[in-house]
């Protein structure tokens, strides 16, 4: 990651590998230790590397489920991550958008 951040300020990645699953469905697929790493392979990497990251809503799947965008920054540069998150929210407001509830 050090080499990447020598050239770039931020890295963008999905928050999860798939949209949210139905209630109770994920409980059946949990792996060893109760963690389904296949569901969230993008977040663990940055927990281990200690890079600051924020997950923000960025849209909805075709089924109306929320999709998350992960914004990752250089070590100890939380300010840039927060500024990018705020800029994205300002450019693509989501707070008043809700998926349909059935």
PDB file of C-alpha atoms in Angstrom:
ATOM      1  CA  UNK A   1       0.000   0.000   0.000  1.00  0.00           C
ATOM      2  CA  UNK A   2       2.905   2.334   0.693  1.00  0.00           C
ATOM      3  CA  UNK A   3       3.930   2.384  -2.992  1.00  0.00           C
ATOM      4  CA  UNK A   4       0.348   3.001  -4.135  1.00  0.00           C
ATOM      5  CA  UNK A   5      -0.074   5.983  -1.833  1.00  0.00           C
ATOM      6  CA  UNK A   6       3.191   7.519  -3.021  1.00  0.00           C
ATOM      7  CA  UNK A   7       1.349   8.294  -6.262  1.00  0.00           C
ATOM      8  CA  UNK A   8      -2.332   8.509  -5.230  1.00  0.00           C
ATOM      9  CA  UNK A   9      -4.145  10.286  -2.395  1.00  0.00           C
ATOM     10  CA  UNK A  10      -7.074   7.870  -2.147  1.00  0.00           C
ATOM     11  CA  UNK A  11      -8.170   4.392  -3.123  1.00  0.00           C
ATOM     12  CA  UNK A  12     -11.844   3.661  -3.854  1.00  0.00           C
ATOM     13  CA  UNK A  13     -13.278   0.175  -3.407  1.00  0.00           C
ATOM     14  CA  UNK A  14     -16.637  -1.469  -2.795  1.00  0.00           C
ATOM     15  CA  UNK A  15     -17.474  -1.933   0.874  1.00  0.00           C
ATOM     16  CA  UNK A  16     -18.731  -5.497   0.391  1.00  0.00           C
ATOM     17  CA  UNK A  17     -18.419  -8.063  -2.380  1.00  0.00           C
ATOM     18  CA  UNK A  18     -22.175  -8.536  -2.752  1.00  0.00           C
ATOM     19  CA  UNK A  19     -25.316  -6.583  -1.865  1.00  0.00           C
ATOM     20  CA  UNK A  20     -26.977  -7.250   1.477  1.00  0.00           C
ATOM     21  CA  UNK A  21     -28.586 -10.667   1.898  1.00  0.00           C
ATOM     22  CA  UNK A  22     -31.994 -11.530   3.302  1.00  0.00           C
ATOM     23  CA  UNK A  23     -32.406 -11.559   7.072  1.00  0.00           C
ATOM     24  CA  UNK A  24     -31.160 -14.883   8.437  1.00  0.00           C
ATOM     25  CA  UNK A  25     -29.485 -15.958   5.184  1.00  0.00           C
ATOM     26  CA  UNK A  26     -25.990 -14.814   6.163  1.00  0.00           C
ATOM     27  CA  UNK A  27     -26.120 -16.679   9.480  1.00  0.00           C
ATOM     28  CA  UNK A  28     -26.143 -19.963   7.560  1.00  0.00           C
ATOM     29  CA  UNK A  29     -23.047 -19.128   5.504  1.00  0.00           C
ATOM     30  CA  UNK A  30     -20.694 -17.934   8.238  1.00  0.00           C
ATOM     31  CA  UNK A  31     -17.245 -19.460   8.062  1.00  0.00           C
ATOM     32  CA  UNK A  32     -14.854 -20.572  10.755  1.00  0.00           C
ATOM     33  CA  UNK A  33     -14.918 -18.248  13.732  1.00  0.00           C
ATOM     34  CA  UNK A  34     -18.319 -16.853  12.735  1.00  0.00           C
ATOM     35  CA  UNK A  35     -16.930 -14.502  10.080  1.00  0.00           C
ATOM     36  CA  UNK A  36     -17.845 -14.713   6.411  1.00  0.00           C
ATOM     37  CA  UNK A  37     -14.729 -13.176   4.869  1.00  0.00           C
ATOM     38  CA  UNK A  38     -16.083 -13.754   1.342  1.00  0.00           C
ATOM     39  CA  UNK A  39     -18.804 -11.226   2.149  1.00  0.00           C
ATOM     40  CA  UNK A  40     -16.352  -8.474   3.122  1.00  0.00           C
ATOM     41  CA  UNK A  41     -12.905  -9.098   1.581  1.00  0.00           C
ATOM     42  CA  UNK A  42     -12.237  -5.412   0.945  1.00  0.00           C
ATOM     43  CA  UNK A  43     -12.548  -4.113   4.503  1.00  0.00           C
ATOM     44  CA  UNK A  44     -10.225  -6.508   6.342  1.00  0.00           C
ATOM     45  CA  UNK A  45      -7.223  -5.531   4.226  1.00  0.00           C
ATOM     46  CA  UNK A  46      -7.345  -1.970   5.468  1.00  0.00           C
ATOM     47  CA  UNK A  47      -7.984  -2.993   9.066  1.00  0.00           C
ATOM     48  CA  UNK A  48      -4.695  -4.895   8.938  1.00  0.00           C
ATOM     49  CA  UNK A  49      -2.776  -2.188   7.051  1.00  0.00           C
ATOM     50  CA  UNK A  50      -4.080   0.522   9.432  1.00  0.00           C
ATOM     51  CA  UNK A  51      -5.075   2.796   6.551  1.00  0.00           C
ATOM     52  CA  UNK A  52      -7.961   5.109   7.449  1.00  0.00           C
ATOM     53  CA  UNK A  53     -11.145   4.219   5.599  1.00  0.00           C
ATOM     54  CA  UNK A  54     -14.772   5.297   5.483  1.00  0.00           C
ATOM     55  CA  UNK A  55     -17.736   3.430   4.081  1.00  0.00           C
ATOM     56  CA  UNK A  56     -20.421   5.664   2.646  1.00  0.00           C
ATOM     57  CA  UNK A  57     -23.674   4.931   0.792  1.00  0.00           C
ATOM     58  CA  UNK A  58     -23.289   5.396  -2.949  1.00  0.00           C
ATOM     59  CA  UNK A  59     -26.432   3.950  -4.487  1.00  0.00           C
ATOM     60  CA  UNK A  60     -28.761   0.997  -4.643  1.00  0.00           C
ATOM     61  CA  UNK A  61     -28.659  -2.421  -6.297  1.00  0.00           C
ATOM     62  CA  UNK A  62     -31.298  -3.328  -8.918  1.00  0.00           C
ATOM     63  CA  UNK A  63     -33.255  -4.883  -6.019  1.00  0.00           C
ATOM     64  CA  UNK A  64     -33.182  -1.596  -4.099  1.00  0.00           C
ATOM     65  CA  UNK A  65     -30.548  -2.662  -1.557  1.00  0.00           C
ATOM     66  CA  UNK A  66     -27.955  -0.102  -0.435  1.00  0.00           C
ATOM     67  CA  UNK A  67     -24.460  -0.252  -1.929  1.00  0.00           C
ATOM     68  CA  UNK A  68     -21.424   1.084  -0.070  1.00  0.00           C
ATOM     69  CA  UNK A  69     -18.311   2.837  -1.340  1.00  0.00           C
ATOM     70  CA  UNK A  70     -15.137   2.544   0.704  1.00  0.00           C
ATOM     71  CA  UNK A  71     -12.739   5.500   0.614  1.00  0.00           C
ATOM     72  CA  UNK A  72      -9.235   4.566   1.786  1.00  0.00           C
ATOM     73  CA  UNK A  73      -6.460   7.049   2.547  1.00  0.00           C
ATOM     74  CA  UNK A  74      -2.787   7.208   3.391  1.00  0.00           C
ATOM     75  CA  UNK A  75      -1.644   6.233   6.872  1.00  0.00           C
ATOM     76  CA  UNK A  76      -2.592   8.890   9.412  1.00  0.00           C
ATOM     77  CA  UNK A  77      -4.469  10.956   6.802  1.00  0.00           C
ATOM     78  CA  UNK A  78      -8.005  10.683   8.126  1.00  0.00           C
ATOM     79  CA  UNK A  79      -8.669  14.301   7.134  1.00  0.00           C
ATOM     80  CA  UNK A  80      -8.466  13.532   3.399  1.00  0.00           C
ATOM     81  CA  UNK A  81     -10.775  10.521   3.838  1.00  0.00           C
ATOM     82  CA  UNK A  82     -13.351  12.640   5.694  1.00  0.00           C
ATOM     83  CA  UNK A  83     -13.115  15.455   3.132  1.00  0.00           C
ATOM     84  CA  UNK A  84     -13.558  13.051   0.217  1.00  0.00           C
ATOM     85  CA  UNK A  85     -16.521  11.416   1.967  1.00  0.00           C
ATOM     86  CA  UNK A  86     -18.168  14.795   2.529  1.00  0.00           C
ATOM     87  CA  UNK A  87     -17.490  15.861  -1.074  1.00  0.00           C
ATOM     88  CA  UNK A  88     -19.045  12.650  -2.408  1.00  0.00           C
ATOM     89  CA  UNK A  89     -22.109  13.085  -0.215  1.00  0.00           C
ATOM     90  CA  UNK A  90     -22.477  16.685  -1.391  1.00  0.00           C
ATOM     91  CA  UNK A  91     -22.132  15.683  -5.065  1.00  0.00           C
ATOM     92  CA  UNK A  92     -24.392  12.622  -4.732  1.00  0.00           C
ATOM     93  CA  UNK A  93     -26.819  13.238  -1.866  1.00  0.00           C
ATOM     94  CA  UNK A  94     -28.377  10.058  -0.534  1.00  0.00           C
ATOM     95  CA  UNK A  95     -29.882  10.970   2.855  1.00  0.00           C
ATOM     96  CA  UNK A  96     -33.365  11.485   1.412  1.00  0.00           C
ATOM     97  CA  UNK A  97     -33.350   8.329  -0.735  1.00  0.00           C
ATOM     98  CA  UNK A  98     -34.858   5.161   0.692  1.00  0.00           C
ATOM     99  CA  UNK A  99     -35.301   1.705  -0.821  1.00  0.00           C
ATOM    100  CA  UNK A 100     -38.873   0.506  -1.086  1.00  0.00           C
ATOM    101  CA  UNK A 101     -40.121  -1.512   1.870  1.00  0.00           C
ATOM    102  CA  UNK A 102     -42.438  -4.431   1.309  1.00  0.00           C
TER     103      UNK A 102
END
